[in-house]
Coordinates of N, CA and C in Angstrom, one line a residue:
Chain A
X20 N 0.3 68.3 18.0 CA 0.9 67.3 17.1 C 2.3 67.9 16.7
X21 N 3.4 67.5 17.5 CA 4.6 68.1 17.2 C 5.3 67.7 16.0
X22 N 5.2 66.4 15.6 CA 5.9 65.9 14.5 C 7.3 65.6 14.8
X23 N 8.2 66.1 14.0 CA 9.7 65.9 14.3 C 10.2 67.3 14.7
X24 N 10.9 67.2 16.0 CA 11.4 68.4 16.7 C 12.9 68.3 16.7
X25 N 13.5 69.4 16.2 CA 15.0 69.5 16.3 C 15.4 70.7 17.2
X26 N 16.5 70.5 18.0 CA 17.0 71.5 18.7 C 18.5 71.3 18.8
X27 N 19.3 72.4 18.8 CA 18.8 73.9 18.6 C 18.7 74.1 17.1
X28 N 18.1 75.3 17.0 CA 17.8 75.7 15.4 C 19.1 76.4 15.0
X29 N 19.9 77.1 15.8 CA 21.0 77.7 15.3 C 22.1 77.4 16.4
X30 N 23.3 77.2 16.0 CA 24.5 77.0 17.0 C 25.8 77.4 16.2
X31 N 26.6 78.1 17.0 CA 28.0 78.4 16.5 C 28.9 77.6 17.4
X32 N 29.9 76.9 16.9 CA 30.8 76.1 17.6 C 32.2 76.6 17.3
X33 N 33.2 76.3 18.2 CA 34.6 76.5 17.9 C 35.2 75.1 17.4
X34 N 36.2 75.2 16.5 CA 36.8 74.0 16.1 C 37.3 73.2 17.3
X35 N 37.0 71.9 17.2 CA 37.4 71.0 18.3 C 36.3 70.8 19.4
X36 N 35.3 71.7 19.4 CA 34.3 71.5 20.5 C 33.4 70.3 20.0
X37 N 32.7 69.8 21.0 CA 31.7 68.7 20.7 C 30.3 69.2 21.1
X38 N 29.3 68.6 20.4 CA 27.9 69.0 20.8 C 27.0 68.0 20.2
X39 N 25.8 68.1 20.7 CA 24.8 67.1 20.3 C 23.5 67.9 19.7
X40 N 23.1 67.4 18.6 CA 21.9 67.9 17.9 C 20.8 66.9 18.3
X41 N 19.8 67.4 18.9 CA 18.7 66.6 19.4 C 17.5 66.5 18.3
X42 N 17.0 65.4 18.3 CA 15.9 65.0 17.3 C 14.8 64.2 18.1
X43 N 13.6 64.6 18.1 CA 12.6 63.8 18.7 C 11.4 63.8 17.8
X44 N 10.6 62.6 17.8 CA 9.5 62.5 17.0 C 8.3 61.9 18.0
X45 N 7.1 62.3 17.8 CA 6.0 61.8 18.6 C 5.1 61.0 17.9
X46 N 5.5 60.4 16.7 CA 4.6 59.7 15.8 C 4.8 58.1 15.9
X47 N 5.6 57.7 16.8 CA 5.9 56.2 17.0 C 6.6 55.7 15.8
X48 N 7.3 56.5 15.0 CA 8.0 56.0 13.7 C 9.2 55.1 14.1
X49 N 9.4 54.1 13.4 CA 10.5 53.2 13.7 C 11.7 53.7 13.0
X50 N 11.6 54.4 11.9 CA 12.8 54.8 11.1 C 13.0 56.2 11.4
X51 N 14.4 56.6 11.7 CA 14.8 57.9 11.8 C 16.2 58.1 11.2
X52 N 16.5 59.3 10.7 CA 17.7 59.5 10.0 C 18.1 61.0 10.1
X53 N 19.5 61.2 9.9 CA 20.0 62.6 9.8 C 20.6 62.7 8.4
X54 N 20.4 64.0 7.9 CA 21.0 64.5 6.7 C 21.6 65.8 6.9
X55 N 22.6 66.0 6.1 CA 23.2 67.4 6.1 C 23.0 68.0 4.7
X56 N 22.8 69.3 4.7 CA 22.5 70.0 3.4 C 23.6 71.0 3.1
X57 N 24.3 70.9 2.1 CA 25.2 71.8 1.6 C 24.9 72.4 0.2
X58 N 25.4 73.6 0.0 CA 25.0 74.2 -1.3 C 25.5 73.5 -2.5
X59 N 24.5 73.2 -3.5 CA 24.9 72.5 -4.6 C 25.0 71.0 -4.5
X60 N 24.8 70.5 -3.4 CA 24.9 69.0 -3.1 C 23.7 68.4 -2.6
X61 N 22.6 69.1 -2.5 CA 21.4 68.5 -2.0 C 21.5 68.1 -0.5
X62 N 20.8 67.1 -0.2 CA 20.9 66.5 1.2 C 21.6 65.2 1.1
X63 N 22.5 64.9 2.0 CA 23.2 63.6 2.1 C 23.0 62.9 3.5
X64 N 22.8 61.7 3.4 CA 22.5 60.9 4.5 C 23.8 60.6 5.4
X65 N 23.6 60.9 6.7 CA 24.8 60.8 7.6 C 24.7 59.5 8.3
X66 N 23.6 59.3 9.1 CA 23.3 58.0 9.8 C 21.7 57.8 9.9
X67 N 21.4 56.6 10.1 CA 20.0 56.2 10.1 C 19.8 55.1 11.2
X68 N 18.5 54.9 11.5 CA 18.1 53.9 12.4 C 16.8 53.2 12.1
X69 N 16.8 52.0 12.1 CA 15.5 51.3 11.8 C 14.6 50.9 13.1
X70 N 15.2 51.3 14.3 CA 14.5 51.0 15.4 C 15.4 51.2 16.7
X71 N 14.8 51.2 17.8 CA 15.6 51.4 19.0 C 16.7 50.4 19.2
X72 N 17.9 50.8 19.4 CA 19.1 50.0 19.5 C 19.8 49.6 18.2
X73 N 19.3 50.1 17.1 CA 19.8 49.7 15.8 C 20.1 51.0 15.0
X74 N 21.4 51.1 14.7 CA 21.8 52.3 13.8 C 22.7 51.8 12.8
X75 N 22.9 52.6 11.7 CA 23.8 52.3 10.6 C 24.3 53.5 9.9
X76 N 25.4 53.4 9.2 CA 26.0 54.6 8.6 C 25.4 54.9 7.2
X77 N 25.4 56.2 6.9 CA 24.9 56.7 5.6 C 26.0 56.9 4.8
X78 N 25.8 57.9 3.9 CA 26.9 58.3 2.9 C 28.0 59.1 3.4
X79 N 27.7 59.8 4.5 CA 28.8 60.8 5.0 C 28.8 60.8 6.6
X80 N 29.2 59.5 7.1 CA 29.1 59.4 8.6 C 30.3 59.9 9.4
X81 N 31.5 60.1 8.8 CA 32.7 60.5 9.4 C 32.5 61.8 10.3
X82 N 33.0 61.7 11.5 CA 32.9 62.8 12.5 C 31.6 63.0 13.3
X83 N 30.7 62.0 13.0 CA 29.4 62.0 13.7 C 29.2 60.7 14.3
X84 N 28.5 60.7 15.4 CA 28.1 59.5 16.2 C 26.6 59.6 16.6
X85 N 25.9 58.5 16.5 CA 24.5 58.4 16.8 C 24.2 57.2 17.7
X86 N 23.1 57.3 18.4 CA 22.6 56.2 19.2 C 21.0 56.3 19.2
X87 N 20.4 55.2 19.5 CA 18.9 55.2 19.5 C 18.5 54.3 20.7
X88 N 18.3 55.0 21.8 CA 17.9 54.3 23.1 C 16.5 54.2 23.2
X89 N 15.8 55.1 22.6 CA 14.3 55.0 22.6 C 13.7 55.2 21.2
X90 N 12.5 54.9 21.0 CA 11.9 55.0 19.6 C 11.7 56.5 19.3
X91 N 11.5 57.3 20.3 CA 11.3 58.8 20.1 C 12.5 59.7 19.8
X92 N 13.6 59.2 20.3 CA 14.8 60.2 20.2 C 16.0 59.7 19.4
X93 N 16.6 60.5 18.6 CA 17.7 60.1 17.8 C 18.7 61.2 17.7
X94 N 19.6 61.4 18.7 CA 20.5 62.5 18.8 C 21.7 62.3 17.8
X95 N 22.2 63.4 17.3 CA 23.4 63.3 16.5 C 24.5 64.1 17.2
X96 N 25.7 63.4 17.4 CA 26.8 63.9 18.2 C 27.9 64.3 17.2
X97 N 28.5 65.5 17.3 CA 29.7 65.9 16.7 C 30.8 65.8 17.7
X98 N 31.8 64.9 17.4 CA 32.8 64.5 18.4 C 33.9 65.6 18.6
X99 N 34.3 66.1 17.5 CA 35.2 67.3 17.5 C 35.0 68.1 16.3
X100 N 34.2 69.2 16.4 CA 33.7 69.9 15.3 C 34.9 70.5 14.4
X101 N 34.7 70.4 13.2 CA 35.6 70.9 12.2 C 34.7 71.9 11.2
X102 N 35.4 72.9 10.7 CA 34.8 73.8 9.7 C 34.1 73.1 8.6
X103 N 34.5 72.0 8.2 CA 33.8 71.2 7.2 C 32.5 70.7 7.5
X104 N 32.2 70.8 8.8 CA 30.8 70.4 9.4 C 29.9 71.5 9.4
X105 N 30.3 72.7 9.0 CA 29.4 73.8 8.9 C 28.3 73.4 7.8
X106 N 27.1 73.3 8.2 CA 26.1 72.9 7.3 C 24.6 73.1 8.0
X107 N 23.6 72.7 7.2 CA 22.3 72.7 7.8 C 21.9 71.1 8.0
X108 N 21.5 70.8 9.2 CA 21.2 69.4 9.5 C 19.7 69.2 9.7
X109 N 19.2 68.1 9.0 CA 17.8 67.7 9.0 C 17.7 66.3 9.7
X110 N 16.7 66.2 10.5 CA 16.3 65.0 11.0 C 15.1 64.6 10.3
X111 N 14.8 63.3 10.1 CA 13.6 62.8 9.4 C 13.2 61.5 10.1
X112 N 11.9 61.2 10.0 CA 11.3 60.0 10.5 C 10.2 59.5 9.6
X113 N 10.0 58.2 9.7 CA 8.9 57.6 8.9 C 8.7 56.2 9.5
X114 N 7.5 55.5 9.0 CA 7.3 54.1 9.4 C 7.1 53.3 8.2
X115 N 7.2 52.0 8.3 CA 7.1 51.2 7.1 C 5.6 50.9 6.9
X116 N 5.1 51.4 5.8 CA 3.6 51.1 5.6 C 3.2 51.7 4.4
X117 N 2.1 51.2 3.9 CA 1.5 51.8 2.7 C 1.2 53.2 2.7
X118 N 1.7 54.0 1.8 CA 1.3 55.4 1.7 C 2.1 56.2 2.7
X119 N 3.1 55.7 3.4 CA 3.8 56.4 4.5 C 4.5 57.7 3.9
X120 N 4.8 58.6 4.8 CA 5.4 59.9 4.3 C 6.6 60.0 5.2
X121 N 7.7 60.5 4.6 CA 8.9 60.8 5.4 C 8.8 62.2 5.9
X122 N 8.9 62.4 7.2 CA 8.7 63.8 7.7 C 10.0 64.2 8.1
X123 N 10.2 65.6 7.9 CA 11.4 66.3 8.2 C 11.2 67.2 9.3
X124 N 12.3 67.4 10.1 CA 12.3 68.5 11.1 C 12.6 69.8 10.4
X125 N 12.6 70.9 11.2 CA 12.8 72.3 10.6 C 14.2 72.6 10.3
X126 N 15.2 71.8 10.8 CA 16.5 72.0 10.5 C 17.3 72.7 11.6
X127 N 18.5 72.4 11.6 CA 19.5 73.0 12.6 C 20.7 73.6 11.8
X128 N 20.8 74.9 12.0 CA 21.9 75.6 11.3 C 23.2 75.7 12.1
X129 N 24.2 75.0 11.7 CA 25.4 74.9 12.5 C 26.6 75.5 11.8
X130 N 27.2 76.4 12.5 CA 28.5 77.0 12.0 C 29.6 76.8 12.9
X131 N 30.7 76.2 12.3 CA 31.9 75.9 13.0 C 33.0 76.9 12.7
X132 N 33.6 77.6 13.6 CA 34.5 78.6 13.3 C 36.0 78.2 13.8
Chain B
X3 N 22.1 50.5 -6.2 CA 22.6 51.9 -6.0 C 21.5 52.8 -6.6
X4 N 21.3 54.1 -6.0 CA 20.5 54.9 -6.5 C 21.1 56.3 -6.7
X5 N 20.6 57.1 -7.7 CA 21.1 58.5 -7.8 C 20.0 59.3 -8.5
X6 N 20.2 60.6 -8.3 CA 19.3 61.6 -8.9 C 20.0 62.7 -9.5
X7 N 19.6 63.1 -10.7 CA 20.2 64.3 -11.4 C 19.1 65.3 -11.6
X8 N 19.4 66.6 -11.1 CA 18.4 67.6 -11.5 C 19.0 68.5 -12.4
X9 N 18.5 68.7 -13.7 CA 19.0 69.4 -14.7 C 18.6 70.9 -14.5
X10 N 19.8 71.6 -14.3 CA 19.6 73.1 -14.1 C 19.5 73.5 -12.6
X11 N 20.6 74.1 -12.1 CA 20.6 74.5 -10.7 C 19.7 75.7 -10.4
X12 N 19.4 76.4 -11.5 CA 18.6 77.6 -11.3 C 17.8 77.8 -12.6
X13 N 16.5 77.8 -12.3 CA 15.4 78.1 -13.4 C 14.7 79.4 -13.0
X14 N 14.5 80.1 -14.1 CA 13.8 81.5 -14.0 C 12.7 81.5 -14.9
X15 N 11.5 81.8 -14.5 CA 10.3 81.9 -15.3 C 9.5 83.1 -14.9
X16 N 8.7 83.5 -15.9 CA 7.8 84.7 -15.6 C 6.6 84.3 -14.9
X17 N 6.0 85.2 -14.1 CA 4.7 84.9 -13.5 C 3.7 84.5 -14.4
X18 N 2.9 83.4 -14.2 CA 2.0 83.0 -15.2 C 2.5 82.0 -16.2
X19 N 3.7 81.8 -16.3 CA 4.3 80.9 -17.3 C 4.4 79.5 -16.7
X20 N 4.7 78.6 -17.7 CA 4.8 77.1 -17.2 C 6.1 77.0 -16.4
X21 N 6.0 76.2 -15.3 CA 7.2 75.8 -14.5 C 7.4 74.3 -15.0
X22 N 8.8 74.1 -15.3 CA 9.2 72.7 -15.6 C 10.5 72.5 -15.0
X23 N 10.6 71.6 -13.9 CA 11.9 71.3 -13.2 C 12.1 69.9 -13.6
X24 N 13.3 69.6 -14.1 CA 13.7 68.3 -14.5 C 14.3 67.4 -13.6
X25 N 14.0 66.1 -13.5 CA 14.6 65.2 -12.6 C 14.8 63.9 -13.3
X26 N 16.1 63.3 -13.3 CA 16.3 62.0 -13.8 C 16.8 61.1 -12.7
X27 N 16.4 59.9 -12.7 CA 16.9 59.0 -11.6 C 17.6 57.8 -12.1
X28 N 18.3 57.2 -11.3 CA 18.9 55.8 -11.6 C 18.7 54.9 -10.4
X29 N 18.1 53.8 -10.6 CA 17.8 53.0 -9.4 C 17.9 51.4 -9.8
X30 N 18.4 50.6 -9.0 CA 18.5 49.2 -9.3 C 17.3 48.4 -8.8
X31 N 16.3 49.1 -8.1 CA 15.1 48.6 -7.6 C 14.0 49.5 -8.0
X32 N 12.7 49.0 -8.1 CA 11.7 49.9 -8.5 C 11.6 51.1 -7.6
X33 N 11.7 52.2 -8.1 CA 11.9 53.6 -7.3 C 10.6 54.0 -6.6
X34 N 10.8 54.7 -5.5 CA 9.8 55.6 -5.1 C 10.4 57.0 -5.2
X35 N 9.6 57.9 -5.7 CA 10.2 59.2 -6.1 C 9.4 60.3 -5.4
X36 N 10.1 61.4 -5.1 CA 9.6 62.5 -4.3 C 10.1 63.9 -4.8
X37 N 9.2 64.8 -4.7 CA 9.6 66.2 -4.8 C 9.4 67.0 -3.5
X38 N 10.3 67.7 -3.1 CA 10.3 68.5 -1.9 C 10.5 69.9 -2.2
X39 N 10.0 70.9 -1.5 CA 10.2 72.3 -1.7 C 10.7 72.8 -0.3
X40 N 11.6 73.8 -0.5 CA 12.3 74.3 0.6 C 12.3 75.9 0.4
X41 N 11.5 76.6 1.2 CA 11.5 78.1 1.2 C 12.7 78.7 2.1
X42 N 13.2 79.7 1.9 CA 14.4 80.3 2.5 C 14.4 80.1 4.1
X43 N 15.4 79.5 4.6 CA 15.6 79.3 6.0 C 14.5 78.5 6.6
X44 N 13.9 77.6 5.9 CA 12.9 76.6 6.5 C 13.3 75.2 6.1
X45 N 12.4 74.3 6.7 CA 12.7 72.9 6.3 C 12.2 72.4 5.0
X46 N 12.1 71.1 4.8 CA 11.5 70.5 3.7 C 10.0 70.2 3.8
X47 N 9.4 70.6 2.7 CA 7.9 70.3 2.7 C 7.7 69.4 1.4
X48 N 7.0 68.2 1.7 CA 6.7 67.3 0.6 C 5.7 67.9 -0.3
X49 N 6.0 67.9 -1.6 CA 5.1 68.4 -2.7 C 4.2 67.3 -3.2
X50 N 4.9 66.2 -3.5 CA 4.2 65.0 -4.1 C 5.1 63.8 -4.0
X51 N 4.6 62.6 -4.2 CA 5.4 61.4 -4.2 C 4.8 60.3 -5.2
X52 N 5.7 59.6 -5.7 CA 5.3 58.4 -6.6 C 5.6 57.2 -5.9
X53 N 4.5 56.3 -5.7 CA 4.8 55.1 -5.0 C 4.2 53.9 -5.6
X54 N 4.5 53.8 -7.0 CA 4.2 52.7 -7.8 C 2.7 52.6 -8.2
X55 N 1.9 53.6 -7.9 CA 0.5 53.5 -8.3 C 0.4 54.4 -9.7
X56 N -0.4 55.4 -9.7 CA -0.7 56.2 -10.8 C 0.7 56.9 -11.3
X57 N 1.0 56.9 -12.6 CA 2.2 57.5 -13.0 C 2.2 59.1 -13.1
X58 N 0.9 59.5 -13.1 CA 0.7 61.0 -13.1 C 0.4 61.4 -11.6
X59 N 1.2 62.1 -10.9 CA 1.0 62.4 -9.5 C 0.6 63.8 -9.3
X60 N -0.4 64.0 -8.6 CA -0.7 65.5 -8.3 C -0.4 65.8 -6.9
X61 N 0.1 67.0 -6.7 CA 0.6 67.4 -5.4 C 0.0 68.7 -4.9
X62 N 0.6 69.2 -4.0 CA 0.0 70.5 -3.3 C 0.4 71.7 -4.3
X63 N -0.3 72.8 -4.0 CA 0.0 74.1 -4.8 C 0.0 74.0 -6.2
X64 N -0.8 73.1 -6.8 CA -1.0 73.0 -8.2 C 0.1 72.2 -9.0
X65 N 1.1 71.7 -8.2 CA 2.1 71.0 -8.9 C 1.8 69.5 -9.3
X66 N 2.4 69.0 -10.2 CA 2.2 67.7 -10.6 C 3.5 67.0 -11.3
X67 N 3.7 65.7 -11.3 CA 4.9 65.1 -11.8 C 4.4 63.9 -12.4
X68 N 5.1 63.5 -13.5 CA 4.8 62.2 -14.3 C 6.0 61.3 -14.2
X69 N 5.8 60.1 -13.7 CA 6.8 59.1 -13.7 C 6.8 58.4 -15.2
X70 N 8.1 58.4 -15.8 CA 8.2 57.8 -17.1 C 9.4 56.9 -16.9
X71 N 9.1 55.5 -16.9 CA 10.1 54.5 -16.6 C 11.0 54.5 -17.8
X72 N 10.6 54.6 -19.0 CA 11.3 54.4 -20.2 C 12.4 55.5 -20.3
X73 N 12.1 56.7 -19.7 CA 13.0 57.8 -19.8 C 13.7 58.0 -18.4
X74 N 13.4 57.2 -17.5 CA 13.9 57.3 -16.0 C 13.8 58.8 -15.5
X75 N 12.6 59.3 -15.8 CA 12.4 60.8 -15.4 C 11.2 61.0 -14.5
X76 N 11.2 62.0 -13.7 CA 10.1 62.4 -12.9 C 10.1 63.9 -12.8
X77 N 9.8 64.5 -13.9 CA 9.8 66.0 -14.0 C 8.5 66.6 -13.3
X78 N 8.8 67.7 -12.7 CA 7.9 68.5 -11.9 C 7.3 69.6 -12.8
X79 N 6.0 69.9 -12.8 CA 5.5 70.9 -13.7 C 4.3 71.6 -12.9
X80 N 4.1 72.8 -13.4 CA 3.0 73.7 -12.8 C 2.6 74.5 -14.0
X81 N 1.2 74.6 -14.4 CA 0.9 75.2 -15.6 C 1.1 76.8 -15.4
X82 N 1.0 77.3 -14.4 CA 1.0 78.8 -14.3 C 1.8 79.2 -12.9
X83 N 3.0 79.8 -13.1 CA 3.8 80.2 -12.0 C 3.2 81.3 -11.2
X84 N 3.4 81.2 -9.9 CA 3.0 82.3 -9.0 C 4.2 82.7 -8.2
X85 N 4.3 84.0 -7.8 CA 5.3 84.5 -7.1 C 5.7 83.8 -5.8
X86 N 4.7 83.1 -5.2 CA 5.0 82.4 -4.0 C 5.6 81.1 -4.3
X87 N 5.8 80.7 -5.6 CA 6.5 79.4 -5.9 C 8.0 79.6 -5.8
X88 N 8.5 80.8 -5.6 CA 10.0 80.9 -5.6 C 10.6 80.3 -4.4
X89 N 11.4 79.2 -4.6 CA 12.0 78.5 -3.6 C 13.0 77.5 -4.2
X90 N 13.5 76.6 -3.4 CA 14.4 75.6 -3.9 C 13.6 74.2 -3.9
X91 N 13.8 73.5 -5.0 CA 13.1 72.3 -5.1 C 14.1 71.1 -5.2
X92 N 13.7 70.0 -4.6 CA 14.6 68.8 -4.5 C 13.8 67.6 -5.0
X93 N 14.4 66.9 -5.8 CA 13.9 65.6 -6.2 C 14.7 64.5 -5.4
X94 N 13.9 63.4 -5.2 CA 14.7 62.4 -4.2 C 14.1 61.0 -4.7
X95 N 14.9 60.0 -4.4 CA 14.5 58.7 -4.7 C 14.8 57.7 -3.5
X96 N 13.9 56.8 -3.3 CA 14.2 55.8 -2.2 C 13.8 54.4 -2.8
X97 N 14.1 53.5 -1.9 CA 13.6 52.1 -2.2 C 12.2 51.9 -1.8
X98 N 11.7 50.7 -1.7 CA 10.4 50.4 -1.4 C 10.1 50.8 0.0
X99 N 9.2 51.7 0.2 CA 8.8 52.2 1.5 C 8.2 51.2 2.4
X100 N 7.7 50.0 1.8 CA 7.2 49.0 2.5 C 8.2 48.0 3.2
X101 N 9.5 48.2 2.8 CA 10.5 47.3 3.3 C 11.2 48.2 4.4
X102 N 11.4 47.5 5.5 CA 12.0 48.2 6.6 C 13.5 48.5 6.3
X103 N 13.8 49.7 6.6 CA 15.3 50.1 6.2 C 15.4 50.7 4.9
X104 N 14.4 50.6 4.0 CA 14.5 51.1 2.7 C 14.1 52.6 2.5
X105 N 13.9 53.2 3.6 CA 13.4 54.7 3.5 C 14.5 55.6 3.3
X106 N 15.7 55.2 3.0 CA 16.8 56.2 2.9 C 16.6 56.9 1.6
X107 N 16.6 58.3 1.7 CA 16.5 59.1 0.5 C 17.7 59.6 -0.1
X108 N 17.9 59.4 -1.4 CA 19.0 60.0 -2.2 C 18.5 61.3 -2.9
X109 N 19.1 62.4 -2.6 CA 18.5 63.6 -3.2 C 19.3 64.1 -4.4
X110 N 18.7 64.9 -5.2 CA 19.3 65.6 -6.3 C 20.1 66.9 -5.7
X111 N 20.7 67.6 -6.5 CA 21.4 68.8 -6.1 C 20.5 70.0 -5.8
X112 N 19.3 69.9 -6.2 CA 18.4 71.1 -6.0 C 18.3 72.0 -7.1
X113 N 17.2 72.6 -7.3 CA 16.9 73.6 -8.4 C 16.3 74.8 -7.8
X114 N 16.9 75.9 -7.9 CA 16.4 77.1 -7.3 C 15.5 77.8 -8.4
X115 N 14.2 78.0 -8.1 CA 13.2 78.6 -9.0 C 13.1 80.0 -8.5
X116 N 13.2 80.9 -9.6 CA 13.0 82.3 -9.5 C 11.8 82.7 -10.3
X117 N 11.0 83.5 -9.8 CA 9.7 83.9 -10.6 C 9.9 85.4 -10.8
X118 N 9.8 85.8 -12.1 CA 9.9 87.1 -12.5 C 8.6 87.9 -12.7
X119 N 8.4 89.0 -12.2 CA 7.1 89.6 -12.2 C 6.7 90.1 -13.7

């Protein structure tokens, strides 16, 4: 039972490079989301999806792109990395139902130099 | 709109002492409330959640929290601290989890708990 799987766990990028953080879940959850964690600011929502083909912006979407072609996968793309995007990124998933739980991945540590 | 304020970015207690981490929320809809714990260089683990049932919620590792609507609070407590409780704790609020798309979490800033031997 893998739950929510994020790759890579650690990544160093140069300013201006692009990359994709992968997120996959095997629980058939309809809802998936990406958060970034910065010191003293908790976690902030970047983008979310309520199902395949449907995405929407969260609190801090600028500089990031997402798509949801399947229920299982929700990749986060950094179009042109900036030092301000140095952060820890968490993917989460859940389903709409009584007593549901929002599951988080283990996180991806990204440094932009 | 929803928001969460955690009072105290750093709390230090002695081993065996009471742990009290404070969380106040603001929500325009009936809130669902959560406490998560994060150990160094790890992901988030759910401690407990309030989903409009019992106001006193018991979680893992001996933690509990009480939902007080009149005070808009959801403070986390543990009667006796253990060294293994040292971590960062996050309070979060969401909308009704039974409504599609309402599972967006708004987090507080986090509280780092240190346990002194």
